[in-house]
XYZ file of C-alpha atoms in Angstrom:
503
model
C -15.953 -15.620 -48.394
C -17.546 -17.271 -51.453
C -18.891 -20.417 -51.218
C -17.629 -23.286 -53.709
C -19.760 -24.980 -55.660
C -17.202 -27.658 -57.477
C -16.201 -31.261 -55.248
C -12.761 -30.301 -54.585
C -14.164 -26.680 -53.089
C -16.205 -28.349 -50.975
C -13.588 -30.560 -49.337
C -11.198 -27.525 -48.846
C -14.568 -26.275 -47.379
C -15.073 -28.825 -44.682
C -11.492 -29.464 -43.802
C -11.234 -25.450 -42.930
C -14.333 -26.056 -40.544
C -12.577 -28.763 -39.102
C -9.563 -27.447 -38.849
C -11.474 -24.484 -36.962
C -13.154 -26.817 -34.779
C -10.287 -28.902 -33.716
C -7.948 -25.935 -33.067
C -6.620 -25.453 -29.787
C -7.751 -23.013 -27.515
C -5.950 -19.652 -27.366
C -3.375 -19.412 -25.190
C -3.682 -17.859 -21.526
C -2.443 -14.647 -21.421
C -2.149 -12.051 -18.535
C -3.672 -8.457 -18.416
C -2.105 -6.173 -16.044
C -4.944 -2.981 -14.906
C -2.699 0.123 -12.342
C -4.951 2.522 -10.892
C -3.217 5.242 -9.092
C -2.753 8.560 -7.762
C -4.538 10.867 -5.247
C -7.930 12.927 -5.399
C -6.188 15.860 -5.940
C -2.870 17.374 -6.162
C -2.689 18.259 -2.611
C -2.944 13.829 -2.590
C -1.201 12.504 -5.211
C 2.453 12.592 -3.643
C 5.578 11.538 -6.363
C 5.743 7.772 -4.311
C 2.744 6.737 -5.999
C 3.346 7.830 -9.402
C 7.266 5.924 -8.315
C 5.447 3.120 -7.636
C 3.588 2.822 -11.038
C 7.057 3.060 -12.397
C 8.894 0.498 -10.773
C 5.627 -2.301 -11.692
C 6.064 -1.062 -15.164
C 9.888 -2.168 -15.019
C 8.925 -4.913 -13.178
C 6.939 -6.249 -15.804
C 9.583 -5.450 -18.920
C 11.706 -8.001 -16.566
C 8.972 -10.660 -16.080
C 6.325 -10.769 -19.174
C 6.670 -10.305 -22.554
C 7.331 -7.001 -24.275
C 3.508 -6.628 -25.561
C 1.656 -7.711 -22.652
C -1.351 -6.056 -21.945
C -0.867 -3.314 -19.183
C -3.576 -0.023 -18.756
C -2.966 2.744 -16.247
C -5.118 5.024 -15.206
C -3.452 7.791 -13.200
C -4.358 10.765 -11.402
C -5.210 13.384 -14.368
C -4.354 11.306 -16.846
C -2.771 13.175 -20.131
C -4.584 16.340 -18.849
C -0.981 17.832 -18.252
C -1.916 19.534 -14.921
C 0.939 20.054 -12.152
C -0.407 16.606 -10.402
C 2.033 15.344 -8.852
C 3.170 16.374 -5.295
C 6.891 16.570 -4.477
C 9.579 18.136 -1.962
C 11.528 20.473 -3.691
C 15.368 19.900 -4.286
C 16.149 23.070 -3.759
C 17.452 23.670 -0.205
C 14.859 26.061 1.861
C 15.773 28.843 3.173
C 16.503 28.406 7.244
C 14.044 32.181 7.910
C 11.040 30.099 6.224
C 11.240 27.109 8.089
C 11.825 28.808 11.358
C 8.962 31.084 10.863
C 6.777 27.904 9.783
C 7.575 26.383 12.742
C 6.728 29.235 14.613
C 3.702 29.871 13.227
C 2.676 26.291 13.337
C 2.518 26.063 9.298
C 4.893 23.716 8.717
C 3.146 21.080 6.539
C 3.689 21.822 2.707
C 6.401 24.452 3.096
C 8.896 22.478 0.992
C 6.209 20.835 -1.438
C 6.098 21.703 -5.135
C 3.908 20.818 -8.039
C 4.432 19.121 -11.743
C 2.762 17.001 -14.551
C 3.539 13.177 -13.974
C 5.728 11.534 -16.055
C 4.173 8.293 -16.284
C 3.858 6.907 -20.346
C 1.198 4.905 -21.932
C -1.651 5.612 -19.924
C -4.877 4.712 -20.684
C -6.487 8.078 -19.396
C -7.093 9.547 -15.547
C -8.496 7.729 -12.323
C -12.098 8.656 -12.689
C -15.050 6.275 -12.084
C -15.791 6.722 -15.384
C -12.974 5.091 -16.872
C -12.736 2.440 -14.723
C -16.263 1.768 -15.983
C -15.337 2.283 -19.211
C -12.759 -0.229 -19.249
C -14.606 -2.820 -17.194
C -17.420 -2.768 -20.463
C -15.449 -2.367 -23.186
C -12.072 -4.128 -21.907
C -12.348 -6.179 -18.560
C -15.928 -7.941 -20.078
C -13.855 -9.375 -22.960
C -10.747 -11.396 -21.318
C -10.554 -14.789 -21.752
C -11.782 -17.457 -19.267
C -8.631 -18.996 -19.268
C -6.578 -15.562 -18.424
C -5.313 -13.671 -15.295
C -5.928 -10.413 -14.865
C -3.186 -8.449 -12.016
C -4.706 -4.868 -10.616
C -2.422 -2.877 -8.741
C -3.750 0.189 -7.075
C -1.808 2.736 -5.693
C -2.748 5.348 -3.832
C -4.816 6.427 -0.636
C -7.302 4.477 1.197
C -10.327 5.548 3.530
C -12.051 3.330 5.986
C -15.196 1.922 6.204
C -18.567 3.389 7.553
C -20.246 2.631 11.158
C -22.638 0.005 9.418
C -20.174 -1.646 7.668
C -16.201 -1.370 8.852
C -14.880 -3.069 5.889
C -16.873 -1.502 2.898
C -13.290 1.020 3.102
C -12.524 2.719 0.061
C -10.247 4.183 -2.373
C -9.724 7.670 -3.684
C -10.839 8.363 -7.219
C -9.262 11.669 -9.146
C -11.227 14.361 -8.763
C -14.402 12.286 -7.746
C -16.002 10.212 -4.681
C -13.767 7.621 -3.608
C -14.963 3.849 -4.680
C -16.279 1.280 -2.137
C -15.665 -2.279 -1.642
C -19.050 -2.976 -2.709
C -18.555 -0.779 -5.112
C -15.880 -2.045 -6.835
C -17.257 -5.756 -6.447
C -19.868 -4.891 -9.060
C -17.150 -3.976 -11.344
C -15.585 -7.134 -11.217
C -18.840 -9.088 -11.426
C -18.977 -7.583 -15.054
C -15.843 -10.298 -15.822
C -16.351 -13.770 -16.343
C -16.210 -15.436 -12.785
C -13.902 -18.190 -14.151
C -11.046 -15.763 -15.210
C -8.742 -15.244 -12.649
C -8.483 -11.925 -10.566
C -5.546 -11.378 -8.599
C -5.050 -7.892 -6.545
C -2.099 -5.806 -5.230
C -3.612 -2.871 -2.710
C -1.331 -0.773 -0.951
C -3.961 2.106 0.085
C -4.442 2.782 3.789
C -7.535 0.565 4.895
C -6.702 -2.051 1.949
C -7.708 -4.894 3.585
C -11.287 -4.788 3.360
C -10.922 -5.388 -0.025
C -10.252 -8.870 0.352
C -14.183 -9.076 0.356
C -15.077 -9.160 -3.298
C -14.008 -12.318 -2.898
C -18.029 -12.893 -0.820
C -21.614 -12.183 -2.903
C -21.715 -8.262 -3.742
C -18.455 -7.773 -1.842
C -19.894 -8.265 1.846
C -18.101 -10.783 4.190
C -20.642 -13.712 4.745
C -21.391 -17.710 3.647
C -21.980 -16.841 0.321
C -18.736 -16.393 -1.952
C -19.068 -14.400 -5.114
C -18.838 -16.564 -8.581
C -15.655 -15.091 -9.755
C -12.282 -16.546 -8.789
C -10.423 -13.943 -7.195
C -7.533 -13.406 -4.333
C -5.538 -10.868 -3.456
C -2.621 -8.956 -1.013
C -3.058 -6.118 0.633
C -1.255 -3.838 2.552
C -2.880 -3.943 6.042
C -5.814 -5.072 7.729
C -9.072 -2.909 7.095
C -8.320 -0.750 10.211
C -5.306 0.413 9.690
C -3.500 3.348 7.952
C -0.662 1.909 5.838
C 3.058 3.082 4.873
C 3.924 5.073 2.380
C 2.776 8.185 0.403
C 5.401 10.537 0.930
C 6.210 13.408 -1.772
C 10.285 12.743 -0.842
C 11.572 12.015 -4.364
C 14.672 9.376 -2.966
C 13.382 5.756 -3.443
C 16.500 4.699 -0.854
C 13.979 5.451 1.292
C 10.785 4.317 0.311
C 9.476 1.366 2.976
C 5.518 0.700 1.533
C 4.354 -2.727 0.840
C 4.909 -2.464 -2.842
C 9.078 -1.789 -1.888
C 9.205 -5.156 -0.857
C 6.471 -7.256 -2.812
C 7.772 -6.133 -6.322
C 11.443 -6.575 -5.004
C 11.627 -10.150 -4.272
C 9.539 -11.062 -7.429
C 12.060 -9.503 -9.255
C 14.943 -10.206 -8.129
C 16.218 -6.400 -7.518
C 14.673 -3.320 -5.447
C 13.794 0.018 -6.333
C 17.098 1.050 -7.342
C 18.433 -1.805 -9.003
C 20.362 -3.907 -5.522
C 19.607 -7.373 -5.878
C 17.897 -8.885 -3.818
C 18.098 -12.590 -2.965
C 14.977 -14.297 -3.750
C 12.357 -15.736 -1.198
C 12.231 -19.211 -3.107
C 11.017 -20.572 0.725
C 9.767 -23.634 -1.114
C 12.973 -24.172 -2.985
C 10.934 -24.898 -5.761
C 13.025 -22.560 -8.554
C 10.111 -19.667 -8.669
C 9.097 -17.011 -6.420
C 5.401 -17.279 -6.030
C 2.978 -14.017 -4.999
C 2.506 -15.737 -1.376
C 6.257 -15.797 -1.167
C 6.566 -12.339 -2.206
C 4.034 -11.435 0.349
C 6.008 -13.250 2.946
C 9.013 -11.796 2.637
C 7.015 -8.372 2.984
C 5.642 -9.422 6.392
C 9.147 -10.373 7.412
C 11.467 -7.458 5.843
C 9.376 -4.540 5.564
C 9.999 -2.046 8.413
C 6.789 -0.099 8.677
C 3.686 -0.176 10.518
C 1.940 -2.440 8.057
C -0.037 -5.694 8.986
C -0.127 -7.416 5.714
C -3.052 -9.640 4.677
C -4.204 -12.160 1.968
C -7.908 -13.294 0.566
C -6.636 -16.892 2.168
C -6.121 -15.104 5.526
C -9.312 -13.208 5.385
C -11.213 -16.485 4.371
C -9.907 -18.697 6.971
C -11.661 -15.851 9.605
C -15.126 -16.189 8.004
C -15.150 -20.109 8.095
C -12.773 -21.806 10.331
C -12.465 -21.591 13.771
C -8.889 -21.973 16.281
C -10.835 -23.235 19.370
C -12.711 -26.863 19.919
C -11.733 -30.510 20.689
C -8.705 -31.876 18.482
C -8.414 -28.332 16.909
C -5.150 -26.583 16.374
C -4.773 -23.162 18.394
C -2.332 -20.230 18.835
C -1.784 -21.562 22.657
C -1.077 -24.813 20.799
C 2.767 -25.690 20.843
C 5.455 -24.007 18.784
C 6.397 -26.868 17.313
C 2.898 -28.091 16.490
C 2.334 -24.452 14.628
C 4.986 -24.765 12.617
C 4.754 -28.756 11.911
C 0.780 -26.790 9.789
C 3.094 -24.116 8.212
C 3.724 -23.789 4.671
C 7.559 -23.201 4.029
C 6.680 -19.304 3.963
C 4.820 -19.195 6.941
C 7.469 -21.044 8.817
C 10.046 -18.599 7.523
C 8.086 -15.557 8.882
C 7.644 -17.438 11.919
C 11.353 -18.101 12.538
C 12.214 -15.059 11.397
C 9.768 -12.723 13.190
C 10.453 -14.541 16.630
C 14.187 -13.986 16.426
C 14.044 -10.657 15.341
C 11.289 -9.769 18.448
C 13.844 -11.800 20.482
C 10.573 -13.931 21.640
C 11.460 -16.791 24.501
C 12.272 -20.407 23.214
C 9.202 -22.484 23.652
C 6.550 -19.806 24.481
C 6.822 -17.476 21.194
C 3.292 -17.074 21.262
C 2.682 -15.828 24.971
C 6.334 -13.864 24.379
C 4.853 -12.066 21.368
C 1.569 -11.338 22.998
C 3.472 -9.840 26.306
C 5.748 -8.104 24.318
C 2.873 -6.198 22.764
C 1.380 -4.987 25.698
C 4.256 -4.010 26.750
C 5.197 -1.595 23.723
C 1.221 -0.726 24.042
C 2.103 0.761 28.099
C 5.440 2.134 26.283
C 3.417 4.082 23.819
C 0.653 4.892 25.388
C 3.817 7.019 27.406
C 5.714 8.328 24.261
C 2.508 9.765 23.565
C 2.063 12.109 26.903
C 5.977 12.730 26.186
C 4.962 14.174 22.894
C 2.011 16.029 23.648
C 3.768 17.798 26.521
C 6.560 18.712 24.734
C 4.808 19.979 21.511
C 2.531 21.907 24.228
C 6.180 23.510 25.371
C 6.701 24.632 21.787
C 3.555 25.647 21.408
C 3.587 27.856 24.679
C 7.383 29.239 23.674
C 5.914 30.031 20.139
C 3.241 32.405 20.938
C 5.409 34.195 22.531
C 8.128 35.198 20.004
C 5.375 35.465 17.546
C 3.618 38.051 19.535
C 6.730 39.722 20.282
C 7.634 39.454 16.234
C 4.436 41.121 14.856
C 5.551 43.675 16.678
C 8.319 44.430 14.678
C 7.258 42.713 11.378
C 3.187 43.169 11.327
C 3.320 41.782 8.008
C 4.340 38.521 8.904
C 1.037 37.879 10.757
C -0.553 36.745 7.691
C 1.627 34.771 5.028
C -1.206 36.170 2.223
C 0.035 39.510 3.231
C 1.579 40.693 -0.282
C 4.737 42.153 1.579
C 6.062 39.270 3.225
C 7.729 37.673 0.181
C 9.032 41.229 -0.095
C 10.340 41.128 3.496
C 12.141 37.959 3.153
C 13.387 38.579 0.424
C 15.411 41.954 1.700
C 15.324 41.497 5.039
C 15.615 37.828 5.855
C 18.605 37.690 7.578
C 17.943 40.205 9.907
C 14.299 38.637 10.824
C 16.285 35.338 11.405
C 18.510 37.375 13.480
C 16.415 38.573 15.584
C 14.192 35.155 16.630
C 17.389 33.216 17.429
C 17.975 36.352 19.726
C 14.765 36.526 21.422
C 14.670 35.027 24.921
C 12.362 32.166 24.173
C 13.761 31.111 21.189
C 16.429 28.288 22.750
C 13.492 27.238 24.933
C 11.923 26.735 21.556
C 14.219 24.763 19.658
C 14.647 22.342 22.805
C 11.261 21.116 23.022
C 10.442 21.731 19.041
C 13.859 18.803 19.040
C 12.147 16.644 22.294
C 8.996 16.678 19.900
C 10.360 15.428 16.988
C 12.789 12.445 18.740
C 9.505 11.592 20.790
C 7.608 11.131 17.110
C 10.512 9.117 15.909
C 9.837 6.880 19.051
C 6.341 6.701 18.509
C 6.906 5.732 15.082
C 9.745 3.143 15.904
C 7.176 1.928 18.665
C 4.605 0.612 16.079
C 6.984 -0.734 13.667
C 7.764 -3.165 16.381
C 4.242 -3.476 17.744
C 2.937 -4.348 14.160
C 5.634 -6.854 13.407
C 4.385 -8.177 16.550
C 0.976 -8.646 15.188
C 2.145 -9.649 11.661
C 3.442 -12.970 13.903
C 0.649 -13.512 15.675
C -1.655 -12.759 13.119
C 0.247 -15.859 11.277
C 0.127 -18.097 13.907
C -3.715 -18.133 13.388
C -3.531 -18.387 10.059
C -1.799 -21.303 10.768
C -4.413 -22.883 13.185
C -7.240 -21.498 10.997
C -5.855 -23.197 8.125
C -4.990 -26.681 9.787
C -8.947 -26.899 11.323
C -10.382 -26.278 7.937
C -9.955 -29.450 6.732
C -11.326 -30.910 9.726
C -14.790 -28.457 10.240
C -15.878 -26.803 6.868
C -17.871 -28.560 3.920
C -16.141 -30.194 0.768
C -16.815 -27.111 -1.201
C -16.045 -24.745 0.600
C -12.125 -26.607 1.603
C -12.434 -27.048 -2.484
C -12.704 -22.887 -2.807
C -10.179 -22.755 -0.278
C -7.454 -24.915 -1.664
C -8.229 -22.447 -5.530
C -7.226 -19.115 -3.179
C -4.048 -20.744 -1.945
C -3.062 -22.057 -5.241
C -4.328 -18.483 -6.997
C -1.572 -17.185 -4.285
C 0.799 -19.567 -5.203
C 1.039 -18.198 -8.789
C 3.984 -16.934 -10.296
C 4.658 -14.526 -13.039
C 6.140 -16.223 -16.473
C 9.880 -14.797 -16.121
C 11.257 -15.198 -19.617
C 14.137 -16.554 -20.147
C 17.257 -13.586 -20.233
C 14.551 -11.149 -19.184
C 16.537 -11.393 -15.726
């Protein structure tokens, strides 16, 4: 720009400056960041690469058409067969016997193609992520939220430090808590960081929230929350290569349902407005997770895993979980009081001792358990015992089938199949076999129907001291650190900016 050297120059001059100096600040904006997908093939089953999907509709319903949104997936446009998924076809009944026989059951129906996921940003690597915290993440406004979803698997922490868990990386190491706190330290610490983490073992990364991403007094700079799938211990739902999303149950089923209004497959879904305030907030969303989502899943927030660290549910004139019913809920937010309600009617807990109901009731499907389990083993060892013996007895006949890398057997099942199927269902063991193969499998759907109740017995209680927690902050912890406190809840409280007739 040239500068003017005549009056009226001048004046255009300094009224430009001012006009620069006066203007208003940009507007906020948010930045969505999805990291997804196994460390391999074998790992990277077609519900995660669903689940990038459905937050990429979820967004066209909720944000503007040009919001900012990188994924990073699996291979990324390397066109590899990455994706892991059970075939449509129907298998034929000879191979699945003879897996089960055999005792190679596990990826007999599994196939193998490119993802179909557009606009990505490139593959799940470390050094992308990198990439895009320098060149990207480093240059978001103060003022601006910035969403990352990850989707994908989860590994626990080491023996010096349960909660540093993890999260897989394509093709790489997986990434740490700590870790992945120094990437976020690149960011300014006032924007706003909010997470979605649906791994196995997401939970302990609600501490980047503390200095260098280890759970302590000190809190990190940066203003972050976040919800997370289950507690740092625990496996979590989802992950399957089935390619029906009727059946899908993970935490992001739920959490992205109720904030937009519809599930998976388009069903509407009435929203958790608990606070009747016109908006479904993240907390909300979370709630109705804890509530509705049928899974072993304990879900967990930054404001739950904060309230652990610095307030405490026992002392004089302090709020408890042996403190009454009504008392707990009289400290509940309108979300907590729903799960509450809702949790104790479902778990058919007694009228005026929920807490001590819930508590009982858990031990009790611990014992129950604990006895599914010896059911299970014993009958798989029947299988087991049964199977040996028509295998040995099978060889015999079919030597090739001793080894499925034996280049005949595709041969043999493809010409003689029928007879070979024939010929187990006739041998003497076979109906022995099938019975406890059958008691196996009904006493892993117990097992599994065991813990769905026994976590959603832990989601309540696991409330209920969230409650108490929450209530004795006010009354034990320093201004600053009820100040830091009150920012998580309200960071949790946010909503996305549905546009009008985008729903």
């Amino acid at each position: 720009m040239r500068i003017p050297t005549n009056r009226a120059g001048a004046l255009i001059l300094a009224g430009a400056l001012m006009l620069l100096n006066f203007a208003p600040p940009s507007k906020a904006a948010d930045h969505f960041l999805t990291i997804g997908g196994g460390d391999s093939p074998t790992y990277n089953q077609v519900s995660l690469e669903k689940n990038v999907l459905f937050f990429q509709h979820l967004l066209e319903d909720v944000e503007a058409p040009d919001v900012a949104h990188e994924i990073f997936f699996s291979d990324g446009e390397a066109g590899s067969r990455d994706v892991q998924y059970v075939a449509a076809d129907k298998l034929p009944q000879v191979n699945l016997v003879l897996s089960r026989l055999f005792n190679q059951e596990e990826g007999v129906n599994l196939q193998y193609r490119p993802h179909k996921i557009p606009n990505l940003s490139g593959a799940s690597s470390r050094e992308e992520l990198r990439k895009w915290f320098d060149r990207i993440g480093a240059r978001l406004g103060e003022s601006d939220r910035l969403f990352i979803y990850f989707t994908g698997h989860g590994g626990p922490g080491g023996p010096n430090n349960g909660r540093n868990t993890n999260f897989s990386l394509w093709n790489d190491r997986p990434m740490s808590v700590v870790e992945f706190t120094g990437l976020l330290d690149k960011l300014s610490p006032k924007l706003s960081v909010v997470l979605i983490m649906v791994q196995c073992h997401a939970g302990g990364f609600a501490d980047v929230m503390f200095n260098n991403g280890r759970a302590g007094p000190i809190m990190s700079a940066g203003r972050r929350c976040g919800f997370f799938a289950t507690t740092p211990d625990r496996n979590a739902a989802g992950c399957t290569a089935d390619i029906s999303e009727e059946d899908y149950r993970d935490y992001s089923t739920y959490f992205f349902a109720a904030l937009d209004g519809k599930t998976r497959t388009g069903k509407p879904v009435t929203p958790p407005d608990y606070d009747h305030d016109g908006k479904v907030s993240f907390a909300e969303a979370h709630a109705y997770t804890v509530l509705n989502s049928d899974t072993i899943d304990i879900p967990i927030t930054s404001s739950d895993v904060f309230l652990r660290q610095f307030s405490k549910a026992r002392g004089d004139g302090l709020l408890s979980s042996d403190s009454p019913f009504d008392s707990l809920l009289e400290h509940a937010s309108p979300a907590q009081r729903v799960v509450l309600e809702g949790l104790a009617k479902e778990l058919k807990l007694k009228a005026g001792a929920e807490v001590a109901s819930a508590k009982q009731l858990a031990d009790k499907i611990d014992a129950d358990r604990k006895n599914s389990e010896k059911q299970r083993t014993a009958r798989w060892n029947d299988a087991d015992r049964a199977a040996k013996g028509i295998t040995q007895r099978l060889t015999r006949r079919w030597p090739e089938l001793s080894s499925p890398w034996n280049p005949r057997v595709p041969e043999l099942l493809r010409d003689e199949g029928p007879r070979i199927l024939n010929w187990i269902e006739g041998d003497r063991q076979y109906a022995r076999f099938r019975t406890a193969y059958d008691q196996f499998q009904a006493a892993t759907d117990r097992d599994l129907a065991l813990d769905h109740q026994w976590s959603k017995c832990q989601r309540f209680l696991y409330t209920v001291d969230s409650i108490a927690l929450g209530a004795n902050l006010e009354q034990i912890a320093t201004p600053s650190l009820i100040a830091r406190y009150r920012q998580i809840i309200a960071d949790e409280a946010g909503t996305f900016p549905i546009l009008p007739g985008k729903q």
